[in-house]
PDB file of C-alpha atoms and ligand atoms in Angstrom:
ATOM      1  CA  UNK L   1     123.084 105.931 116.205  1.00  0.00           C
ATOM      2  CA  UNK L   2     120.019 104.583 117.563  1.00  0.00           C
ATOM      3  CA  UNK L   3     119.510 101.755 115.802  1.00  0.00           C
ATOM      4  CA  UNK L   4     121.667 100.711 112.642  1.00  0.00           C
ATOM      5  CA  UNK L   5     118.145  99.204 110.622  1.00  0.00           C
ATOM      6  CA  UNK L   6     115.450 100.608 111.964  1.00  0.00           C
ATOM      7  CA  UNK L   7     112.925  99.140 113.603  1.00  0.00           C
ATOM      8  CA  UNK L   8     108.997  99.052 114.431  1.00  0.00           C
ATOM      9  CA  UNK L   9     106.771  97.231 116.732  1.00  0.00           C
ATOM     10  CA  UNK L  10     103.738  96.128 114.506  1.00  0.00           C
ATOM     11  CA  UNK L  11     100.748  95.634 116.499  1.00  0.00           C
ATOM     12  CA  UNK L  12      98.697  94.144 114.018  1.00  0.00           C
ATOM     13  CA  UNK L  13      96.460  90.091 114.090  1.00  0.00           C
ATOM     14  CA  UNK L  14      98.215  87.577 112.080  1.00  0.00           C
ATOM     15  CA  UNK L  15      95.809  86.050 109.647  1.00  0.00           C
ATOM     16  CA  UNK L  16      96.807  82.483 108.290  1.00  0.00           C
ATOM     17  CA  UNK L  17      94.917  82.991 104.860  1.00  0.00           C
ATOM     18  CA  UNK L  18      94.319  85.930 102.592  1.00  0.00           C
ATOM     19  CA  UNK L  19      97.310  89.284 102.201  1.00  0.00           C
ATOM     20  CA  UNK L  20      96.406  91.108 105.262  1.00  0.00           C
ATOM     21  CA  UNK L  21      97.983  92.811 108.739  1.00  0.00           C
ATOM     22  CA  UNK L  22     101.296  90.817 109.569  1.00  0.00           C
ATOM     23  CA  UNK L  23     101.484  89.007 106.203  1.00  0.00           C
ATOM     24  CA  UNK L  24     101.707  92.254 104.425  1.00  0.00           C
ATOM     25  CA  UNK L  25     103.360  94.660 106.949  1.00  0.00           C
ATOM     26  CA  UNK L  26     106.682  92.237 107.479  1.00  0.00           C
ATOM     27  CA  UNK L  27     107.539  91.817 103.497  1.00  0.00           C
ATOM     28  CA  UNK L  28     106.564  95.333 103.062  1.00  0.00           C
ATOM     29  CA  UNK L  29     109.011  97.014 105.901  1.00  0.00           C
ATOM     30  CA  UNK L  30     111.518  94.398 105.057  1.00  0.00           C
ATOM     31  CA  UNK L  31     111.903  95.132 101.626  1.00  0.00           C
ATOM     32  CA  UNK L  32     112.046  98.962 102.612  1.00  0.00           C
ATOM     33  CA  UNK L  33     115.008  98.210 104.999  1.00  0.00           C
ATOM     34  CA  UNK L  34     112.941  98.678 108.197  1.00  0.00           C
ATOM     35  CA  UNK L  35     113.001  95.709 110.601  1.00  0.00           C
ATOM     36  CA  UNK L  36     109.312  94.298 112.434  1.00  0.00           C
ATOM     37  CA  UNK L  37     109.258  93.572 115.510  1.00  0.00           C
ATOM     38  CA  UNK L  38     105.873  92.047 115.645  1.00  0.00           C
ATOM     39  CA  UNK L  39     103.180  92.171 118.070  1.00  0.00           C
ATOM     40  CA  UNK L  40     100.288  89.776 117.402  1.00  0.00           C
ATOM     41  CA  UNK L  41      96.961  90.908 118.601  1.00  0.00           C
ATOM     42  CA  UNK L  42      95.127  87.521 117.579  1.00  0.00           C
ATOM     43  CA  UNK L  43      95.595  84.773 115.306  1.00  0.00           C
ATOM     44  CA  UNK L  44      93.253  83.626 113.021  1.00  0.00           C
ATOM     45  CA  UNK L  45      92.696  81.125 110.113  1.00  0.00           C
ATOM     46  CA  UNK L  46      92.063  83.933 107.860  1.00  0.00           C
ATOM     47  CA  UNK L  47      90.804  87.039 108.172  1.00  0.00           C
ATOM     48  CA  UNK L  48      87.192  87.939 108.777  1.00  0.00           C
ATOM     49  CA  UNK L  49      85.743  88.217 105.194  1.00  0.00           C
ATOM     50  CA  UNK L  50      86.136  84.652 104.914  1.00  0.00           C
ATOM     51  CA  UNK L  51      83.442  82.142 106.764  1.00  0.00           C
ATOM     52  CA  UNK L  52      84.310  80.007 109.070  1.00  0.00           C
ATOM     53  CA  UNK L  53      87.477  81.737 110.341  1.00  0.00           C
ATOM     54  CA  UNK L  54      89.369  80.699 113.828  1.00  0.00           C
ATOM     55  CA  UNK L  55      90.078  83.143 116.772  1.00  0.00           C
ATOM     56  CA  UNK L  56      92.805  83.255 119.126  1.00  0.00           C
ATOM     57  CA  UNK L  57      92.699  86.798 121.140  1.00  0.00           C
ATOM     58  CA  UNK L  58      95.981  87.153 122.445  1.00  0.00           C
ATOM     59  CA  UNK L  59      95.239  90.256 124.897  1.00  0.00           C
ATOM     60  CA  UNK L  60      96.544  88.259 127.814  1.00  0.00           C
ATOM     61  CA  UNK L  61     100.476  87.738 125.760  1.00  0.00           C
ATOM     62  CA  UNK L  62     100.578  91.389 124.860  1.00  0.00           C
ATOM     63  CA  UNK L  63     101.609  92.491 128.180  1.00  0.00           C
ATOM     64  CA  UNK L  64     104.250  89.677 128.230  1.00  0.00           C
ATOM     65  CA  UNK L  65     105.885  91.074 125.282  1.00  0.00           C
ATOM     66  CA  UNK L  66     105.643  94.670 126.372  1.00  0.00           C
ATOM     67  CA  UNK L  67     107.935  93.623 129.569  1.00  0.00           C
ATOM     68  CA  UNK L  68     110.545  91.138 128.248  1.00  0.00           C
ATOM     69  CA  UNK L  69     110.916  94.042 125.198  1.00  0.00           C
ATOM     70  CA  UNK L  70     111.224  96.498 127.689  1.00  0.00           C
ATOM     71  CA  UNK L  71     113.483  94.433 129.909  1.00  0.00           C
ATOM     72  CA  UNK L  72     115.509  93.765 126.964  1.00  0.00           C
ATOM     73  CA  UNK L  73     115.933  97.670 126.420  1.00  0.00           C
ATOM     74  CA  UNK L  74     114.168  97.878 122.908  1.00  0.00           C
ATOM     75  CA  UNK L  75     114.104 100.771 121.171  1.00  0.00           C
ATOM     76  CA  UNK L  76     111.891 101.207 118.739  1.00  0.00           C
ATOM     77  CA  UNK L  77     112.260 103.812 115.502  1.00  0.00           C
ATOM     78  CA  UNK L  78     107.992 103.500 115.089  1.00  0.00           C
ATOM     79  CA  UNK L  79     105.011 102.035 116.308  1.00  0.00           C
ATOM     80  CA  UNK L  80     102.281 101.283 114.373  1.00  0.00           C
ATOM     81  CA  UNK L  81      99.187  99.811 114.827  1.00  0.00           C
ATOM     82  CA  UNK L  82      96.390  97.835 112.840  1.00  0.00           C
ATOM     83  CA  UNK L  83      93.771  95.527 113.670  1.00  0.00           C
ATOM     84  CA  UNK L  84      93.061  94.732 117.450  1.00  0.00           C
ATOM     85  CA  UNK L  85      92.075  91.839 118.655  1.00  0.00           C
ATOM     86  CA  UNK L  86      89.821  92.915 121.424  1.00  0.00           C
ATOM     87  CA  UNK L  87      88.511  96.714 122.327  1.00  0.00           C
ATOM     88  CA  UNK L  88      90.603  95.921 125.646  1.00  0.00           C
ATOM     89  CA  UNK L  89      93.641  95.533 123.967  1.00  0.00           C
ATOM     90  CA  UNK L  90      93.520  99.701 123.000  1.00  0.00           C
ATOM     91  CA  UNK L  91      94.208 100.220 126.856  1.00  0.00           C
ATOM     92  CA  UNK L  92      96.841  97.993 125.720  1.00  0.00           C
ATOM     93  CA  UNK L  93      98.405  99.758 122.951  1.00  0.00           C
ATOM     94  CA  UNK L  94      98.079 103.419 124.634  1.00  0.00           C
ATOM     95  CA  UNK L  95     100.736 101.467 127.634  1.00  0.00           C
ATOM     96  CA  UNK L  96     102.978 100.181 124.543  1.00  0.00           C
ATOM     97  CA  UNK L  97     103.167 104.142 123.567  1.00  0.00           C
ATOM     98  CA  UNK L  98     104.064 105.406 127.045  1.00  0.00           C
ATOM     99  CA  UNK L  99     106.250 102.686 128.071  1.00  0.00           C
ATOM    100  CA  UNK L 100     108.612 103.112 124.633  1.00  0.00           C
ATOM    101  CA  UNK L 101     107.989 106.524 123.119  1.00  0.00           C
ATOM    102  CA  UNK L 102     110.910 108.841 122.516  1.00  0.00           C
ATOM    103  CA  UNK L 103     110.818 112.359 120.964  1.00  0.00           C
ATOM    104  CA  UNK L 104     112.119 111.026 117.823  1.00  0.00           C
ATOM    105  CA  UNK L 105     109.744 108.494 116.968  1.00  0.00           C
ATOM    106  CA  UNK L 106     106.981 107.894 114.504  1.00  0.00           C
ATOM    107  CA  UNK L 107     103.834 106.510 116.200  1.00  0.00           C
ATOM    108  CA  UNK L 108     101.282 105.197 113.076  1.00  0.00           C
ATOM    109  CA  UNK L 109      97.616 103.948 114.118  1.00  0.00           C
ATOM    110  CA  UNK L 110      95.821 102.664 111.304  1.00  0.00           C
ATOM    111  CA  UNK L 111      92.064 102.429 112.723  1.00  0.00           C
ATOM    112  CA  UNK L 112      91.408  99.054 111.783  1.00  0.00           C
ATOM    113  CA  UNK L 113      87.675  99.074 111.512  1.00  0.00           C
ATOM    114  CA  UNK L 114      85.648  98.519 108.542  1.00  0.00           C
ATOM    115  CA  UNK L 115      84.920  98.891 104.589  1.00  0.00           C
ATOM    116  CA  UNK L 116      82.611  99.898 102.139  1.00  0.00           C
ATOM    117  CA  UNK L 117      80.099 101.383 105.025  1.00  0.00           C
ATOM    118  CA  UNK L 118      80.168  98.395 107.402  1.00  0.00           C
ATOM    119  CA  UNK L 119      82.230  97.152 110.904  1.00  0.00           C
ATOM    120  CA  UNK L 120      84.133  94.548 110.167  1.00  0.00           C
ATOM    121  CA  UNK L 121      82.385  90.959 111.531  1.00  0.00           C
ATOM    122  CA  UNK L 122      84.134  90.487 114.327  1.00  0.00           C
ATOM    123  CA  UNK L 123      84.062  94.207 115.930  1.00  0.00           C
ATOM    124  CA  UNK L 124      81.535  95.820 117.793  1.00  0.00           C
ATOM    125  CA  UNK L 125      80.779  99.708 119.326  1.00  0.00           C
ATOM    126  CA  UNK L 126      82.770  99.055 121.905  1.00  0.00           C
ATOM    127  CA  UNK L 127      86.216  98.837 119.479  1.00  0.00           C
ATOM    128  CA  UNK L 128      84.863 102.041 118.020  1.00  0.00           C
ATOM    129  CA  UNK L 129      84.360 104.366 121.044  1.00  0.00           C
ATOM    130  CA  UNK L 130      88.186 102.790 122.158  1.00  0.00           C
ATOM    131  CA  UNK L 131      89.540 103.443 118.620  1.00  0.00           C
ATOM    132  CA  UNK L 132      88.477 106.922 118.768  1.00  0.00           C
ATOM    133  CA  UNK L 133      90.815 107.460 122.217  1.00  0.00           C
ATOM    134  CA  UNK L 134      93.370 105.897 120.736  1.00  0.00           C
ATOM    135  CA  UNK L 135      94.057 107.668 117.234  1.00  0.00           C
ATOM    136  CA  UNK L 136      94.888 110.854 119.694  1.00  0.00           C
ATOM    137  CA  UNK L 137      98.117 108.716 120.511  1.00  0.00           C
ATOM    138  CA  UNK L 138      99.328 108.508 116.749  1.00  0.00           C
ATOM    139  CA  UNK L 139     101.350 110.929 114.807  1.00  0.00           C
ATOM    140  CA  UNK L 140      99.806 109.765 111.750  1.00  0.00           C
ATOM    141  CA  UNK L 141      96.415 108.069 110.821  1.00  0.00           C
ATOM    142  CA  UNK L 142      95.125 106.323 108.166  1.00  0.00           C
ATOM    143  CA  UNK L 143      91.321 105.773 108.123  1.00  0.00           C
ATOM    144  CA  UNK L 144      89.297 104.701 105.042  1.00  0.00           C
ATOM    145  CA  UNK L 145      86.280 106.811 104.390  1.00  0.00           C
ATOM    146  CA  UNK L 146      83.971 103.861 106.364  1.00  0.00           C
ATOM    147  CA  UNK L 147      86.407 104.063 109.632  1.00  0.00           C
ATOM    148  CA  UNK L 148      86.761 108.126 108.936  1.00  0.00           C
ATOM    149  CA  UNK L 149      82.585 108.490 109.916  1.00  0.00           C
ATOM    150  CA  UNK L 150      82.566 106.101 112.402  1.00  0.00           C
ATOM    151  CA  UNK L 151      85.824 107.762 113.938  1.00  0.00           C
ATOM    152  CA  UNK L 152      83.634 111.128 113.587  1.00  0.00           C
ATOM    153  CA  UNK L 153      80.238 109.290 114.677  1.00  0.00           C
ATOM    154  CA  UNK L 154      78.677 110.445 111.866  1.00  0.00           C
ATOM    155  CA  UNK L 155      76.534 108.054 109.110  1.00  0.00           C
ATOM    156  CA  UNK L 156      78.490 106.527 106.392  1.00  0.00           C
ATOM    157  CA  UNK L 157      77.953 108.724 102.928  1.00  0.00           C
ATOM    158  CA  UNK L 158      79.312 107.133  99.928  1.00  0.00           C
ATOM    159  CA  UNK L 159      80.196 111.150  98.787  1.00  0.00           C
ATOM    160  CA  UNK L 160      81.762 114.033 100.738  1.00  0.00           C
ATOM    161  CA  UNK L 161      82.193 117.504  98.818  1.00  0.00           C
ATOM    162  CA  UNK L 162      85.522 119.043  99.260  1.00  0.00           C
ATOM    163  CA  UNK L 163      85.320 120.988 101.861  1.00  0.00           C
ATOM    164  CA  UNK L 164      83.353 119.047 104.337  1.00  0.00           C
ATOM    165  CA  UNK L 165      86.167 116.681 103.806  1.00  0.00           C
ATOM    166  CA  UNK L 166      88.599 118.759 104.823  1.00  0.00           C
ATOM    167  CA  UNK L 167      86.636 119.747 107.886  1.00  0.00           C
ATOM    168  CA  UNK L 168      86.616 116.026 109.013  1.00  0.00           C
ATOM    169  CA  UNK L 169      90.434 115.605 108.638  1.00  0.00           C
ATOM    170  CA  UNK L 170      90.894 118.769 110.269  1.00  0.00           C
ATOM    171  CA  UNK L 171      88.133 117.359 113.247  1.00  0.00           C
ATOM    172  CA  UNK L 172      90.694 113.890 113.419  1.00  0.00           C
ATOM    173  CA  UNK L 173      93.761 116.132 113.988  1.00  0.00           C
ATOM    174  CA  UNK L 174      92.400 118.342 116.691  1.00  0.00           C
ATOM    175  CA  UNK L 175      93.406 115.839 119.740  1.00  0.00           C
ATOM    176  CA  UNK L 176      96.432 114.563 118.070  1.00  0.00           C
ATOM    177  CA  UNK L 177      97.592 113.207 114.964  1.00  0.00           C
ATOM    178  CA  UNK L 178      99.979 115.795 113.088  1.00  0.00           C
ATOM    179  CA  UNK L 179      98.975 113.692 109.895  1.00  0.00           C
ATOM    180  CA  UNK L 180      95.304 112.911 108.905  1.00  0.00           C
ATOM    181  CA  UNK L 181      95.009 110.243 105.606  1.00  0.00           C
ATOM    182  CA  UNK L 182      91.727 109.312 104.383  1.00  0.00           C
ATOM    183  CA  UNK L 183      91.582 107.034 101.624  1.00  0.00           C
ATOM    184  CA  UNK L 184      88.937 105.318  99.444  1.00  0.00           C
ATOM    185  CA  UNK L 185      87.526 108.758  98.598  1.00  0.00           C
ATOM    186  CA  UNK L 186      85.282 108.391  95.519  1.00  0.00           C
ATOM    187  CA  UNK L 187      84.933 110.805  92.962  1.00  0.00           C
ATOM    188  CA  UNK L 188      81.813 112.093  92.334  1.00  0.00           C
ATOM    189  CA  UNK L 189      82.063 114.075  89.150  1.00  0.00           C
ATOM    190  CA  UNK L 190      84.704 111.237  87.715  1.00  0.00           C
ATOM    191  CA  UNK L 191      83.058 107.739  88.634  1.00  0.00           C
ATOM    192  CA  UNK L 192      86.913 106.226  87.410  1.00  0.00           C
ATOM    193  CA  UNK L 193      88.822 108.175  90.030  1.00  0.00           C
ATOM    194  CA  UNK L 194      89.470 107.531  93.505  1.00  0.00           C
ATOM    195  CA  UNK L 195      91.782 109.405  95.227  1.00  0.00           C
ATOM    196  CA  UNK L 196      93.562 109.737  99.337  1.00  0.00           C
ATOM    197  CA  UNK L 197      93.542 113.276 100.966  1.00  0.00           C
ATOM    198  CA  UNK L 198      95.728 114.276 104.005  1.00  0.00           C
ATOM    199  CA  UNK L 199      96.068 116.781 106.356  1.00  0.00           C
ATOM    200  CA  UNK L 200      99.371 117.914 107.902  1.00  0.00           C
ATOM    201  CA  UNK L 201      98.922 119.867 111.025  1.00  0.00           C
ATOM    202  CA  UNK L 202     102.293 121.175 111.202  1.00  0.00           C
ATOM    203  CA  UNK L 203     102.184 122.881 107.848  1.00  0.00           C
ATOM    204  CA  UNK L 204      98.555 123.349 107.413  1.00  0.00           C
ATOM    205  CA  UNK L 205      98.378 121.644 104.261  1.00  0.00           C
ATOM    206  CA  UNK L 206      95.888 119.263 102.414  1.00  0.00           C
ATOM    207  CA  UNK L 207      97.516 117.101 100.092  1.00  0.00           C
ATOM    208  CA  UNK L 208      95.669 114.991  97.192  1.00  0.00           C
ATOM    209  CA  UNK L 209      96.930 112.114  94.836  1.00  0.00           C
ATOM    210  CA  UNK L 210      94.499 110.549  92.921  1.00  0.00           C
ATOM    211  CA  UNK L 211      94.141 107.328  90.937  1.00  0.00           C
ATOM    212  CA  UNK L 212      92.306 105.256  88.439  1.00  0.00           C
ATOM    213  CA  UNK L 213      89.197 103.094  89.975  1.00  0.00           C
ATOM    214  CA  UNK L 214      89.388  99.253  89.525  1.00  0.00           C
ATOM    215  CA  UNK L 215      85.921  97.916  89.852  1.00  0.00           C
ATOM    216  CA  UNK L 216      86.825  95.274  92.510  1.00  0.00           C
ATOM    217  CA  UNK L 217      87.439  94.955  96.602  1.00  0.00           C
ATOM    218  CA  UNK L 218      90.956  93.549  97.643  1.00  0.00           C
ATOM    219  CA  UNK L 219      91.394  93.011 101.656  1.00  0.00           C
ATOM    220  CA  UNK L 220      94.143  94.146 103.040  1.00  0.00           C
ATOM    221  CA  UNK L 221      95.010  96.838 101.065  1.00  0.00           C
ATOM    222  CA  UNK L 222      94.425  99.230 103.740  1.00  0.00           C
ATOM    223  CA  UNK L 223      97.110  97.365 105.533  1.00  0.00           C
ATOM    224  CA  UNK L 224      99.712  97.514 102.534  1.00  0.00           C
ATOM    225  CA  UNK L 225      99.112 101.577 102.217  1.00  0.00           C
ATOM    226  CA  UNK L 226      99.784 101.806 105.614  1.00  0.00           C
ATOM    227  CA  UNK L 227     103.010  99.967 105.469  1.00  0.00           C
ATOM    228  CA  UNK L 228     103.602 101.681 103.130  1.00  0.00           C
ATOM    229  CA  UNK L 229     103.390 105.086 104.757  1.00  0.00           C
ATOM    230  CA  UNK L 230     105.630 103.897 107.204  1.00  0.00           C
ATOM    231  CA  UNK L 231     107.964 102.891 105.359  1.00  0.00           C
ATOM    232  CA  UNK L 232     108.428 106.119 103.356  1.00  0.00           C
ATOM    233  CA  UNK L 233     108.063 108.304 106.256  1.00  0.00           C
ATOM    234  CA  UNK L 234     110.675 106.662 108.257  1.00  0.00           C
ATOM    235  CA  UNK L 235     112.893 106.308 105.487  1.00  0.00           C
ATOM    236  CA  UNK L 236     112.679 110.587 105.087  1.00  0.00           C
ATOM    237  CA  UNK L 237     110.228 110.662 102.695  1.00  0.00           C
ATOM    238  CA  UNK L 238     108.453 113.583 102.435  1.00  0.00           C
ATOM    239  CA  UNK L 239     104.177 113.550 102.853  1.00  0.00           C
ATOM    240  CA  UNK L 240     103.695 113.560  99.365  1.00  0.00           C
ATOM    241  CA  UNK L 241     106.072 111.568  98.380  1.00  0.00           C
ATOM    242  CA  UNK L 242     105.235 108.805 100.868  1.00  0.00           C
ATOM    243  CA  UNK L 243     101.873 109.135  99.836  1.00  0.00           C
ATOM    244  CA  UNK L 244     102.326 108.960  95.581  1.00  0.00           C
ATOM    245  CA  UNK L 245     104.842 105.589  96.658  1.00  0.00           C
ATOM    246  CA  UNK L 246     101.760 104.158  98.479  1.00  0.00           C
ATOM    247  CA  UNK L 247      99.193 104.810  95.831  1.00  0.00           C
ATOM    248  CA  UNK L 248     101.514 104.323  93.144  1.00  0.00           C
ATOM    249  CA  UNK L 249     102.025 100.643  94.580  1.00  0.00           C
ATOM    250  CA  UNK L 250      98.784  99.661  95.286  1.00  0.00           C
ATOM    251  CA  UNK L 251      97.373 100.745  91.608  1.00  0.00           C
ATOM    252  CA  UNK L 252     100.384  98.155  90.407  1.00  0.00           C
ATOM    253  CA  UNK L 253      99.470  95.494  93.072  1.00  0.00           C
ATOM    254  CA  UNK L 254      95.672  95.659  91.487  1.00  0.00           C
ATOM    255  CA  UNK L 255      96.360  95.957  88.231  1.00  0.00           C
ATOM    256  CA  UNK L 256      99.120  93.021  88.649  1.00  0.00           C
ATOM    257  CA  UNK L 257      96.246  90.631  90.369  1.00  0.00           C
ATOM    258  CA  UNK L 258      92.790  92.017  88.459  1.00  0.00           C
ATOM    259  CA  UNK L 259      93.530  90.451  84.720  1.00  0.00           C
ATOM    260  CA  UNK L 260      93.363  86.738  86.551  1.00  0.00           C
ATOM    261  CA  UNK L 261      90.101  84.768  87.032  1.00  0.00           C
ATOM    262  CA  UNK L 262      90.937  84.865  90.747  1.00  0.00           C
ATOM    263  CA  UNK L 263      89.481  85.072  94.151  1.00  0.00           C
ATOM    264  CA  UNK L 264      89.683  88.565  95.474  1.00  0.00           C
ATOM    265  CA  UNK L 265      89.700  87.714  99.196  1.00  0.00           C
ATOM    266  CA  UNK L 266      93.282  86.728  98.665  1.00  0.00           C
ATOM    267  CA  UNK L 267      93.630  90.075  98.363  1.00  0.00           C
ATOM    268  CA  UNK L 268      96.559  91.865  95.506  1.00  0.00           C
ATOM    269  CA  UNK L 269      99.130  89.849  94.084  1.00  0.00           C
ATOM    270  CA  UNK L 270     101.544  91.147  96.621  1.00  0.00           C
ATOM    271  CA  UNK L 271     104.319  88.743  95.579  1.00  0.00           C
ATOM    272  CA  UNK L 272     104.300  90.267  92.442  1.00  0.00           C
ATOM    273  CA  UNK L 273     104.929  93.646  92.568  1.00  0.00           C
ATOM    274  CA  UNK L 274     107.222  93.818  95.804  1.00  0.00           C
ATOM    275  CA  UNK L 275     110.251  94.368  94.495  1.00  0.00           C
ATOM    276  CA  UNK L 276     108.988  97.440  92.743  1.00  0.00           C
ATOM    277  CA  UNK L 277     109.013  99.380  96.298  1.00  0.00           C
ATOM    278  CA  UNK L 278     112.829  99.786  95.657  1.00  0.00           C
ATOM    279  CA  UNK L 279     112.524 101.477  92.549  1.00  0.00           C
ATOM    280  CA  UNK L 280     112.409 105.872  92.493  1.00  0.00           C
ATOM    281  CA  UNK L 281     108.898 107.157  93.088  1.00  0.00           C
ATOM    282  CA  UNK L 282     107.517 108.562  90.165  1.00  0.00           C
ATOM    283  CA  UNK L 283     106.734 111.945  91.280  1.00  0.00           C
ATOM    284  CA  UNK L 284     103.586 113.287  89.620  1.00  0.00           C
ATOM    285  CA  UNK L 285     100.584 112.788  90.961  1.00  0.00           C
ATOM    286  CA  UNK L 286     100.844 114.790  93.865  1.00  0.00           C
ATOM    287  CA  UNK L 287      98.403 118.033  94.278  1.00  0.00           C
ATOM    288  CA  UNK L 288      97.830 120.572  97.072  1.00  0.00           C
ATOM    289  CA  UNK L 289      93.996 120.250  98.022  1.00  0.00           C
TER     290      UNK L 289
HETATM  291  O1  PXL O   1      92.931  94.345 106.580  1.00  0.00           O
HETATM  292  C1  PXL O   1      92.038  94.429 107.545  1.00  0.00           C
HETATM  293  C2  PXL O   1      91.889  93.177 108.353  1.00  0.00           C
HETATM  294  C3  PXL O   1      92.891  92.814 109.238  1.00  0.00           C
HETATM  295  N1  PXL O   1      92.780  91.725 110.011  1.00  0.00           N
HETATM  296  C4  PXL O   1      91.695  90.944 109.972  1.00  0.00           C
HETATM  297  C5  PXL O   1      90.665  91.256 109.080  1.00  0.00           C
HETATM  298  C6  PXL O   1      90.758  92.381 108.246  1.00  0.00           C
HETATM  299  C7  PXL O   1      89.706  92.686 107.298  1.00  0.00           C
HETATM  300  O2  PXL O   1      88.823  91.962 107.029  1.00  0.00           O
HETATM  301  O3  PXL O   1      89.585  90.467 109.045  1.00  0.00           O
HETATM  302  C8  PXL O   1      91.595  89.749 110.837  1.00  0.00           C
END
């Protein structure tokens, strides 16, 4: 047996205030059994939607870590990957990958980017043109429809008909990733629906679950999904399945945290609703796109 909990390197900024990266990925693969080993990218006051934040790039420790881990004979079960620090710390991450990956491993890169059409404050084109190497290192990715056309270097559309969607996941997976997610997809025809689509290479299939839209922005949400994905995939989960538990959370986590008079930059009631990751899936929302 490899490893008797498994474990992940999480390469992710930990943000002092507001549920996002490290502060959601640790109590998310903890409660699914899975043990963080975590690799801070930077460390802020709170994360970049908030003014007045603090920086502290730490993409002079990362190499530090990578050798005492490596001298320590780490093995790690998955490696995933969130918001970067710096656009040289993807040179940094891609070394991470060769120096521990195994055949039996789960590498996730979450293209920490943007939201609702716009970079992030503190990023520039330089992250993007290094993000877009990167993502060809992952076996799965999880871009939001704003990181999805920057990834693709096309303009931002708040719309995408069906099958130009599919094209774009199936453009993501041609240098890499086995498993494509998009999420934030709106609806067109159904302004109360937003749904994720994915795209497994192996089995050429597009999968869909869709939920019910909650008119309001939650950071770090993106970040919980992902765990989320993780979580399930490494526990045996099954696509679909790992990708109703994700939705199926995050619905609860903003319904649980939208009836308060409450501000949203703390992002979803996370506290709340953890506990809820142990219970069965309920399998039903699942369709083949
Ligand atoms: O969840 C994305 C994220 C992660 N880390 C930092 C952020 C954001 C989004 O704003 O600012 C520091």
């Amino acid at each position: 047996m490899r490893n008797r909990v498994k474990k992940v390197a999480a390469i992710h900024d930990l943000s002092g205030c507001g549920r996002v990266s490290l502060n959601v990925v640790i109590p998310i693969l903890s409660t699914m059994g899975i043990e963080t080993y975590p690799l801070p990218t930077a460390v802020l006051s709170s994360h970049t939607q908030y003014p007045g934040y603090s920086f502290l790039d730490l993409t002079d420790q990362m190499p530090l870590f990578i050798k005492q881990w490596k001298d320590l004979n780490i093995e790690f079960d998955g490696i995933y990957s969130g918001y970067l620090g710096s656009h040289k710390q993807v040179a940094i991450v891609e070394e991470f990958i060769r120096t521990f990956q195994h055949s039996e491993q789960l590498v996730v890169i979450d293209p920490v980017l943007g939201d609702n059409g716009t970079l992030y404050r503190a990023l520039n084109e330089d992250m993007v043109t290094q993000m877009r190497r990167l993502i060809n290192y992952a076996d799965v990715i999880t871009p939001n429809m704003t990181e999805m056309f920057l990834l693709l270097n096309k303009p931002f559309k708040t719309y995408i008909p069906t099958e130009e969607l599919k094209e774009d996941l199936l453009l993501l997976a041609e240098n890499g990733p086995d498993i494509v997610i998009v999420t934030s997809v709106l609806e067109k025809d159904d302004p109360k629906k937003t749904y994720v689509v994915a795209y497994n290479k192996s089995t050429n299939r597009f999968w869909k679950v869709s939920t019910n839209y909650l008119p309001a922005h939650y950071p770090g949400t993106g970040d919980t999904f992902t765990s989320i994905i993780t979580g399930a995939l490494l526990q045996g989960d099954s696509l679909p399945i790992a990708l109703d538990r994700a939705v199926q959370f995050i619905q609860m986590g903003m319904r649980a945290t939208f009836g308060y008079e409450y501000d949203n930059l703390e992002g979803i009631l996370l506290e709340r609703v953890l506990k809820s990751l142990d219970a069965p899936v309920q399998i039903n929302s699942y369709e083949l796109l």
